[in-house]
Short mmCIF file of C-alpha atoms and ligand atoms in Angstrom, two decimals:
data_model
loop_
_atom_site.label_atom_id
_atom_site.label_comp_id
_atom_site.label_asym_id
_atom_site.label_seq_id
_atom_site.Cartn_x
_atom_site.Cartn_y
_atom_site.Cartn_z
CA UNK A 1 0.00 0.00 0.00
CA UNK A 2 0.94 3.59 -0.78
CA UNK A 3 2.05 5.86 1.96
CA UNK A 4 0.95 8.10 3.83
CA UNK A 5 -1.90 6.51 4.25
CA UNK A 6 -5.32 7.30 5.87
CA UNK A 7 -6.88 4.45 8.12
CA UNK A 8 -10.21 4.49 8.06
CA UNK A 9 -12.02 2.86 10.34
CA UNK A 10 -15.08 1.66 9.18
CA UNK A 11 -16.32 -0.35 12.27
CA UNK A 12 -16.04 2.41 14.48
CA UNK A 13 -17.61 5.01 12.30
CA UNK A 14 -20.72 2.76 11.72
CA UNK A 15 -20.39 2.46 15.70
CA UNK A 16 -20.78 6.31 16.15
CA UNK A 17 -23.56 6.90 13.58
CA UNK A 18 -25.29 3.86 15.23
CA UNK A 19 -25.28 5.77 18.82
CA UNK A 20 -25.74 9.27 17.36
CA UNK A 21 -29.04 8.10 15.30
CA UNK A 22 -30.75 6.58 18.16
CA UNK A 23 -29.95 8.60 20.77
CA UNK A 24 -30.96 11.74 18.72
CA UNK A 25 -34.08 9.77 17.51
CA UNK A 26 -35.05 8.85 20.70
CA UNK A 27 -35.56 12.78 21.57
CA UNK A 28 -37.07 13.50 18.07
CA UNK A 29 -34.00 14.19 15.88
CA UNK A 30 -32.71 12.29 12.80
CA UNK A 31 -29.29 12.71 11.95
CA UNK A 32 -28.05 13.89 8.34
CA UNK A 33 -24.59 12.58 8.14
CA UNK A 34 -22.13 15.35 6.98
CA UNK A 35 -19.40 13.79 4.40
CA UNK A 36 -17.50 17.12 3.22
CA UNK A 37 -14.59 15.95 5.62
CA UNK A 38 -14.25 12.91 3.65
CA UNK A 39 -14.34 14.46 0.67
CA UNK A 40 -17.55 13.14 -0.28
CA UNK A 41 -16.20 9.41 0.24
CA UNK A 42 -19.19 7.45 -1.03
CA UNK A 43 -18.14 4.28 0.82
CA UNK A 44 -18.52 6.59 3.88
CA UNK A 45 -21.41 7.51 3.12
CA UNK A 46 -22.95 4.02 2.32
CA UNK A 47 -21.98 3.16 5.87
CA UNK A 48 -23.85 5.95 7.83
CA UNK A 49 -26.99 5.00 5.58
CA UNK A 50 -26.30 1.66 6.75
CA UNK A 51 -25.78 2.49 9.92
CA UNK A 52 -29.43 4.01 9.81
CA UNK A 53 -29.12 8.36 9.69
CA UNK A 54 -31.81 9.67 7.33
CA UNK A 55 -30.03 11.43 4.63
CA UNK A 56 -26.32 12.48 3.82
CA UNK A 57 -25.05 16.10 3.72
CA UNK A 58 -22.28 17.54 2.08
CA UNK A 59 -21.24 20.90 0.99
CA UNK A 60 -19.84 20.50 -2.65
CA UNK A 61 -21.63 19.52 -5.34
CA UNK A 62 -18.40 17.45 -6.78
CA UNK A 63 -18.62 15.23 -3.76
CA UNK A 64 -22.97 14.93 -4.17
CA UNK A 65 -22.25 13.91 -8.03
CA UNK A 66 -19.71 10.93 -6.82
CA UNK A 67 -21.90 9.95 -4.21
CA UNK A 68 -25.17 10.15 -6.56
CA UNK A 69 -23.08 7.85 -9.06
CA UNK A 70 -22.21 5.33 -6.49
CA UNK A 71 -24.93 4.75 -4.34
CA UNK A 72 -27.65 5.40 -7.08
CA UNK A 73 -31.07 7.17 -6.76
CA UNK A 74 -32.40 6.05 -3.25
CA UNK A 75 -30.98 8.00 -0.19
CA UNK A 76 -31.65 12.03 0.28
CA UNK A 77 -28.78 13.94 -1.16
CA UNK A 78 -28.40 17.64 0.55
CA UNK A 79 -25.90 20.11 -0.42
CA UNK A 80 -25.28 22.36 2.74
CA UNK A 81 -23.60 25.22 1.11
CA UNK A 82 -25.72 28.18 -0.97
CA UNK A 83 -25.31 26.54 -4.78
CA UNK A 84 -23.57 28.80 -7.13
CA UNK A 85 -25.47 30.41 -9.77
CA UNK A 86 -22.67 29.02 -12.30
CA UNK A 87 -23.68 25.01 -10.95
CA UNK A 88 -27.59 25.05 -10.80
CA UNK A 89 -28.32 22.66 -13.31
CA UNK A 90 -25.18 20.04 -11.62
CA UNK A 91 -26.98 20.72 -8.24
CA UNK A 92 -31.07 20.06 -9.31
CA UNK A 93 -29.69 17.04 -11.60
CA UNK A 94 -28.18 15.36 -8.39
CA UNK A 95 -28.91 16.95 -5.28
CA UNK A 96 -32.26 16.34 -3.54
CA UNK A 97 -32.27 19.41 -1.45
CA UNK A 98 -30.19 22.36 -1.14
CA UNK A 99 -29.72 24.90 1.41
CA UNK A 100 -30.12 28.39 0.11
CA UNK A 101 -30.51 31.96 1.43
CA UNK A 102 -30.66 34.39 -1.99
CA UNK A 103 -33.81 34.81 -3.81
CA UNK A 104 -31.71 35.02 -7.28
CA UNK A 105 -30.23 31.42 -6.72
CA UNK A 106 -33.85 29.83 -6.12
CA UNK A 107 -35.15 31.75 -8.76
CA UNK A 108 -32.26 29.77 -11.45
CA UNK A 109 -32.90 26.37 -8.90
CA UNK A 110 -36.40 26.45 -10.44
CA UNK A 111 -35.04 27.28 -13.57
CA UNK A 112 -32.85 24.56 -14.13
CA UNK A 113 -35.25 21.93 -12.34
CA UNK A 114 -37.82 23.08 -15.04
CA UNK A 115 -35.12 21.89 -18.28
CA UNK A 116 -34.86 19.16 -15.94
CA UNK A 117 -38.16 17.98 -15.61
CA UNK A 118 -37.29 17.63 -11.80
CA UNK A 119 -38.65 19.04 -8.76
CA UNK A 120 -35.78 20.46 -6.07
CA UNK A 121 -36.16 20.80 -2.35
CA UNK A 122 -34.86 23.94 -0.52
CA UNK A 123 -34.34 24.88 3.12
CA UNK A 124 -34.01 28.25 3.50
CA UNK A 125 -30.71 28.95 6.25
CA UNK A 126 -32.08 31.52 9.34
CA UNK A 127 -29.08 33.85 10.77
CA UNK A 128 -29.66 33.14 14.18
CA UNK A 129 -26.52 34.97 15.42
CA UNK A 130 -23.23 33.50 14.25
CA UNK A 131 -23.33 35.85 11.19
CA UNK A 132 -21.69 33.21 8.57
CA UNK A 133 -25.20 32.06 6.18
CA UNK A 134 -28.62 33.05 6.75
CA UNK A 135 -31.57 35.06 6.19
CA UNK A 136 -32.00 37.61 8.59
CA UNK A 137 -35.06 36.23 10.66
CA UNK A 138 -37.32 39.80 10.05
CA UNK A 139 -36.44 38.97 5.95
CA UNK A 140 -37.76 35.40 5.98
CA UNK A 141 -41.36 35.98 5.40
CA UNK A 142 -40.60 38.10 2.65
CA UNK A 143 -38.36 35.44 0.46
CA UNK A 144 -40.52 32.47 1.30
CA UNK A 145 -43.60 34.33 -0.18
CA UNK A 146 -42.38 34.22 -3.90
CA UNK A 147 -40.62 31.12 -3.39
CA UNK A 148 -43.60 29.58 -2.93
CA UNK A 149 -44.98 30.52 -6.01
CA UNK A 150 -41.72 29.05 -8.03
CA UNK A 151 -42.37 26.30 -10.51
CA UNK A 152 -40.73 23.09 -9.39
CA UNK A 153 -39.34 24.11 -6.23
CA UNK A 154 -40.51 23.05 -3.10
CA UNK A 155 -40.09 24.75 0.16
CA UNK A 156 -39.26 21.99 2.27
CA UNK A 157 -38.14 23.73 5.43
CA UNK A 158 -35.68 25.54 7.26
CA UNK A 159 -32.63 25.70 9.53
CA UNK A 160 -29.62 27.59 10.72
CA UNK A 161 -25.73 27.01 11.53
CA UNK A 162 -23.99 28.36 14.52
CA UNK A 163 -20.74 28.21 16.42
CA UNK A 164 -18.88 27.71 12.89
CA UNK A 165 -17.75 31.39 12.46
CA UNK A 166 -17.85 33.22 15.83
CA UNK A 167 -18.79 30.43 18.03
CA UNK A 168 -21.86 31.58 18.90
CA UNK A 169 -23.33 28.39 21.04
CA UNK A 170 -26.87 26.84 20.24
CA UNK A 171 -28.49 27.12 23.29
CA UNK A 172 -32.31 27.22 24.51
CA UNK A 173 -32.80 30.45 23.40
CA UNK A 174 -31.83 30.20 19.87
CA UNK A 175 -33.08 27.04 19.12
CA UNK A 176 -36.62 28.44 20.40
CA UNK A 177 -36.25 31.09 17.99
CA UNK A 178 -35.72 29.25 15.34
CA UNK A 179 -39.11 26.92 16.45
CA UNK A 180 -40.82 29.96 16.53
CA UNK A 181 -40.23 31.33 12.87
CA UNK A 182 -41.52 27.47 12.49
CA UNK A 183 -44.61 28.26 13.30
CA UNK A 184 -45.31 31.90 12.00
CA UNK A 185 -44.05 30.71 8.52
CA UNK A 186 -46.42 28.24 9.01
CA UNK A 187 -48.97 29.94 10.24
CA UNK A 188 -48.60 32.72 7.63
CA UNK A 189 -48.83 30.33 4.90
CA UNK A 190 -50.92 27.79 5.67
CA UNK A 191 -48.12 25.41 5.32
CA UNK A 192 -45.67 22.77 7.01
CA UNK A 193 -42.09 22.36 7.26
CA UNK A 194 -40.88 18.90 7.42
CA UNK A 195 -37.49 19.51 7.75
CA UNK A 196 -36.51 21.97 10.53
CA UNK A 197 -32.54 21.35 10.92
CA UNK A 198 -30.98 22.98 14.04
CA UNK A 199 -27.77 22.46 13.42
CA UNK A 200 -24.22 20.75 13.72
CA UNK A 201 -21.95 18.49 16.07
CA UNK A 202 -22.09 22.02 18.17
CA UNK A 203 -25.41 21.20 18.72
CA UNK A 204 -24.67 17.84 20.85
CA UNK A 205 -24.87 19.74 24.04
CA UNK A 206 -28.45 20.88 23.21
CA UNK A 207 -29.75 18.24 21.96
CA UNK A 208 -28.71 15.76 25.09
CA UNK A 209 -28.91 18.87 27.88
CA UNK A 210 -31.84 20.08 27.50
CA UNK A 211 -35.55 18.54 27.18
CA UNK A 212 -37.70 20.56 24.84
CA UNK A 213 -36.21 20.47 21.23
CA UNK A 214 -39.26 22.20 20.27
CA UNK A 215 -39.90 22.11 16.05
CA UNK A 216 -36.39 21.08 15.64
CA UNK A 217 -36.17 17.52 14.22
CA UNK A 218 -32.80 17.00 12.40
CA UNK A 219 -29.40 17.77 12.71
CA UNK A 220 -26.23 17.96 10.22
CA UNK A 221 -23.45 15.83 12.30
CA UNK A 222 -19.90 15.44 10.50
CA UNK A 223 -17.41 15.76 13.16
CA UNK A 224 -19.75 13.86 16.00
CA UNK A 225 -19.95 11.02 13.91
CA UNK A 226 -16.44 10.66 12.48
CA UNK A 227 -14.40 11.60 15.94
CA UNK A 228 -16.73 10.94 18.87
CA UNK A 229 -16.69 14.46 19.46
CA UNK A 230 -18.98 17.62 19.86
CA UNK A 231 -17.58 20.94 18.58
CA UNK A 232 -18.08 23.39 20.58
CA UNK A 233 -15.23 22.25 23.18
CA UNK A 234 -14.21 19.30 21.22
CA UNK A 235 -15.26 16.89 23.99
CA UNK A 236 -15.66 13.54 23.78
CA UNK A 237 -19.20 11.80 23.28
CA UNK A 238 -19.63 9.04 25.87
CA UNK A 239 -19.93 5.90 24.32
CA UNK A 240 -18.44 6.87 21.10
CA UNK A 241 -15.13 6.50 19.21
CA UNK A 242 -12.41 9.23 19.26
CA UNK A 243 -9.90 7.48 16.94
CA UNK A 244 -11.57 5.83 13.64
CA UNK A 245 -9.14 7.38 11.73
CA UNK A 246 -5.24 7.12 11.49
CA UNK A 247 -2.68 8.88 9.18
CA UNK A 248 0.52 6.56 8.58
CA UNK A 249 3.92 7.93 7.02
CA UNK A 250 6.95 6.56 6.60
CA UNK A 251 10.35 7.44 8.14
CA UNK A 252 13.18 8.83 5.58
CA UNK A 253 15.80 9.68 7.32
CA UNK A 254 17.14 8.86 11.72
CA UNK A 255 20.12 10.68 13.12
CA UNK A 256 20.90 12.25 16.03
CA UNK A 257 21.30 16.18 15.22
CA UNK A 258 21.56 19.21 17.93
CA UNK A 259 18.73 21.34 18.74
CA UNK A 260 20.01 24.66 17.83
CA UNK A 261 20.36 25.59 13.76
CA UNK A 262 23.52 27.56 12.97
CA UNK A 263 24.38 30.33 10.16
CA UNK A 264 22.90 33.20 9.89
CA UNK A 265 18.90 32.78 10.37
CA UNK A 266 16.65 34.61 8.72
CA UNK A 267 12.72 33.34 7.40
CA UNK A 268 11.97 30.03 6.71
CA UNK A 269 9.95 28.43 3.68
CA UNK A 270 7.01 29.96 5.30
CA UNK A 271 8.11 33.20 6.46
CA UNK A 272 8.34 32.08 10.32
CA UNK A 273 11.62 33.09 12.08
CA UNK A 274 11.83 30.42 14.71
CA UNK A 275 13.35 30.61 18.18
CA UNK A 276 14.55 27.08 19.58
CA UNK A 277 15.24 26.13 23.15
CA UNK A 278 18.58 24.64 23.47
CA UNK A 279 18.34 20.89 24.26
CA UNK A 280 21.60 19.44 23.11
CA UNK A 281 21.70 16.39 20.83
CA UNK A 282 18.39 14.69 19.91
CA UNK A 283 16.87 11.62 17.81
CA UNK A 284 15.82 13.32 15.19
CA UNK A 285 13.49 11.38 12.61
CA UNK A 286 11.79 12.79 9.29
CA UNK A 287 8.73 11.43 7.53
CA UNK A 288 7.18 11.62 3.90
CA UNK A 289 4.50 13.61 5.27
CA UNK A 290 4.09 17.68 5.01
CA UNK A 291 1.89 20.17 4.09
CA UNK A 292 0.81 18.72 1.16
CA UNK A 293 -0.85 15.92 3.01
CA UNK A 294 -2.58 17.04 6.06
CA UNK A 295 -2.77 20.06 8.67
CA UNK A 296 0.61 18.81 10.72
CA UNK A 297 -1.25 20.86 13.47
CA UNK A 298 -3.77 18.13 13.93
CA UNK A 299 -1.32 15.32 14.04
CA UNK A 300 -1.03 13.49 17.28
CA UNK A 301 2.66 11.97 17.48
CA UNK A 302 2.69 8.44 19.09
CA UNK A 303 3.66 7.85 22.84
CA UNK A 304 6.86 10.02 23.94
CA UNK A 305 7.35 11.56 20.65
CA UNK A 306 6.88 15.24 19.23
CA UNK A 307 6.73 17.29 16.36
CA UNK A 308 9.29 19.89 16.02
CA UNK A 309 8.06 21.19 12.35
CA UNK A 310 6.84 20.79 9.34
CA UNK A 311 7.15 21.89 5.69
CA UNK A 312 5.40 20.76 2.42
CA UNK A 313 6.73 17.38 2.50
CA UNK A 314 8.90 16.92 5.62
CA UNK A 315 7.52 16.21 9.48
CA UNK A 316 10.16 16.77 11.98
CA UNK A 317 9.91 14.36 14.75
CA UNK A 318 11.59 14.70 18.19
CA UNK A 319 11.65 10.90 18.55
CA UNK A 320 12.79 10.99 22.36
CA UNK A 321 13.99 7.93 23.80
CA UNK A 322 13.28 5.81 20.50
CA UNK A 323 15.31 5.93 17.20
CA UNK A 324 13.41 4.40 14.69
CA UNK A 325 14.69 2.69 11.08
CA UNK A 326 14.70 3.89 7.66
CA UNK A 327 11.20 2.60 6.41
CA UNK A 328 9.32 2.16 9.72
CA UNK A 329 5.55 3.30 9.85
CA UNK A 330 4.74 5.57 12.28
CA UNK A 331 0.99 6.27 12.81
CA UNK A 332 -0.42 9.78 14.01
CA UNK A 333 -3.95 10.33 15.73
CA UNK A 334 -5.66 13.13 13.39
CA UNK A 335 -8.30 16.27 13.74
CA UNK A 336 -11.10 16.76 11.68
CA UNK A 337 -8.75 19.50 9.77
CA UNK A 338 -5.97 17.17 8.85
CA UNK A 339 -9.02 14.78 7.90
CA UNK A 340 -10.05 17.35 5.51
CA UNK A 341 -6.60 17.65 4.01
CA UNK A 342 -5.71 14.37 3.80
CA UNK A 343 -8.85 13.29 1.97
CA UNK A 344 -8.34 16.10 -0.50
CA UNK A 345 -4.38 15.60 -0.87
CA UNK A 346 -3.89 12.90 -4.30
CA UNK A 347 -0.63 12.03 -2.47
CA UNK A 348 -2.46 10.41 0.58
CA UNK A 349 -3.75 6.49 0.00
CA UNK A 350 -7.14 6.17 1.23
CA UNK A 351 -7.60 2.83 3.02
CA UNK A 352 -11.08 1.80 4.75
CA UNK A 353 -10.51 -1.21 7.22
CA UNK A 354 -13.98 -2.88 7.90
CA UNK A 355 -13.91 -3.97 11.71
CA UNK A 356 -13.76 -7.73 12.00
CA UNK A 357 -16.31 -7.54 14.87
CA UNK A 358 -19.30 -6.45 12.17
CA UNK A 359 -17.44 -7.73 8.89
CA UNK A 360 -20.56 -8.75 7.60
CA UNK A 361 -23.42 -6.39 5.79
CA UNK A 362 -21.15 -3.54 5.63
CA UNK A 363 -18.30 -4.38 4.47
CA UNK A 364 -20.37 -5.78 1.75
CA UNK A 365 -21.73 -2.62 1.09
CA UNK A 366 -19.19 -0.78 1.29
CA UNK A 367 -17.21 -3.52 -1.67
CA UNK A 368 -20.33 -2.80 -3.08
CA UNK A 369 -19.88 0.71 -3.10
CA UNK A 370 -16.18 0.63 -4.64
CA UNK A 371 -17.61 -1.62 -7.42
CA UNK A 372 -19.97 0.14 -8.35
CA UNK A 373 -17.57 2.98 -8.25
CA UNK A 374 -15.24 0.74 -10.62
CA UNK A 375 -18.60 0.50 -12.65
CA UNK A 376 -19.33 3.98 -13.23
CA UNK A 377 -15.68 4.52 -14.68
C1 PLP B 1 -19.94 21.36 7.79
C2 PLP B 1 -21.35 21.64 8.07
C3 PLP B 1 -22.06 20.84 8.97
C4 PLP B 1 -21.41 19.72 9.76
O1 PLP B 1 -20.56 20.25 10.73
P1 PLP B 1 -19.91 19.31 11.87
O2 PLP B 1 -19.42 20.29 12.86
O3 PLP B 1 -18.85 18.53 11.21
O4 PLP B 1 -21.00 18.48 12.40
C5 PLP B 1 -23.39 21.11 9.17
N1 PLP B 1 -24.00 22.12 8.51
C6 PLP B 1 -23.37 22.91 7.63
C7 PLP B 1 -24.13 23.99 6.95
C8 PLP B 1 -22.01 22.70 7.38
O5 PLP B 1 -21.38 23.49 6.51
#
């Protein structure tokens, strides 16, 4: 196998959508499973269907399209991010439901669903505070009245994102609010929402803390589901797995070297003038892994070792009492960041490991998935 390489876990993801999906569907919540981390990894994806959440989410439209392709016509497709105007016929031809907060987009949505002979779901985003997407709440009468008159577009409800740009927390009060423009849209219009979506993984604490979820009956979860963990403080979710994914590199070059640089120093590849701490002589390891990879500032080192730096293709490891060979594998804990980059880096292998505890059913579906992926050229 190629390196690096990203472990994927599949055992322990299907573990953590398992929980998530009935614990949030025992207090009235289903779960859309967010894929963007994964790059829209359809095999993923096949295994939080499997695993039971109601629909998959993902913010690109490249990532819907290979999922579409692979797991065929059947589950609910949503693409989280505002469509471009330039992609609306890509996004009505294979996304079920998009969010959406412009008037001008919806308006080419119906558009293109009409050449398409389709019919395409919206939710309209509510700014609830966090002041990244979203209709101000006192504008959302007045863009669900024409949308409502828009051939081949159906209004199929509403939702809002927090805590992604300035952290501001879903809490009681917020989540109320957004119940409440629930009900006077519906009143207003003589209408019902079926989807009212409240939110992401920084919605765990609300949606186990406290008892009245009011309209709110589905929530976008990504990083809950792939790393255990809610995202407000980055917590761990009893119950649930921390570490379903791994990135492995491979060691290039072992010596012992002093801590301190000499010459003249001046900026490095990155324009950083660094200040080291004198420790003497170390073990001093380097992997095929930089930059171009991952984030090497979600990397957890293994037991007693640490990063010293990293540039596009070199991590510099502080090995401590170990010196490893030439060749050896080392294998680093990862953040939902270094997730990101390592799915979208062509130099990272991407290998899923079905658990042997629930081989069966899954990892047939997910073999099913890659063949059909084969299939679809
Ligand atoms: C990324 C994203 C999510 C999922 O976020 P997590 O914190 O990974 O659960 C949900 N909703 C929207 C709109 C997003 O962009």
């Amino acid at each position: 196998m190629n390196m690096p390489r990203l472990e994927v876990d599949a055992g322990k993801i299907s573990t953590n959508a398992r929980l998530l999906g009935k614990q949030l569907g025992d207090r009235g919540m289903a779960v859309t499973g967010v894929t963007k981390a994964t790059l829209g990894c359809p095999e993923i994806a096949a295994i939080l269907l499997d695993a039971g959440l109601s629909g998959i989410g993902d913010s690109r439209i490249e990532n819907i399209e290979r999922m579409r392709a692979v797991l065929g016509g059947g589950p609910t497709l949503t693409l989280i991010r505002s469509p471009m105007l330039s992609q609306v016929d890509r996004v009505v031809r294979s996304a079920d439901i998009s969010f959406n907060t412009e008037l001008a987009i919806i308006t080419q949505l119906s558009a293109a669903a009409q050449r398409a002979g389709r019919t395409h779901g919206i939710v309209l985003m509510v700014e609830l505070g966090d002041l990244r997407e979203g209709i101000m709440p006192d504008d959302l009468e007045r863009i669900v009245r024409p949308i409502l008159t828009l051939p081949n577009i159906e209004l199929k409800g509403i939702g809002t994102n927090l805590a992604c740009l300035s952290g501001t927390t879903p809490d009681a009060v917020n989540m109320a609010a957004l119940s409440a423009l629930v009900g006077a849209i519906e009143e207003t219009f003589s209408l019902t929402l079926a989807i009212v979506s409240g939110g992401n993984s920084a919605n765990i604490d609300w949606a186990f803390k406290v008892e009245d979820h009011g309209r709110i009956n589905d929530l976008r979860l990504g990083e809950a589901i792939l790393f255990g963990r809610e995202a407000l403080n980055r917590n761990p979710i009893a119950g649930l797995h921390n570490d379903a994914f791994r990135l492995v590199a491979e060691i290039i070059e072992a010596k012992r070297k002093p801590t301190q640089p000499w010459g003249h120093i001046a900026q490095n590849a990155f324009g950083e003038i660094g200040k080291v701490a004198d420790r003497g002589e170390i073990s001093q390891a380097i992997l095929a892994l930089g930059r171009q990879d991952c984030d090497p500032a979600g990397l957890v080192p293994p037991a007693g070792m640490t990063i010293l730096a990293a540039s596009s293709d070199h991590l510099i490891l502080d090995t401590g009492g170990s010196m490893p060979m030439i060749g050896d594998e080392l294998a680093f804990g990862i953040d939902y960041t270094t997730l990101l980059r390592a799915m979208t880096s062509p130099f990272v292998e991407k290998a899923i490991l079905a658990c042997p505890a629930s081989r069966t059913g899954r990892s047939e579906l997910v073999s099913a998935a890659a063949f059909k992926q084969k299939a679809n050229g």
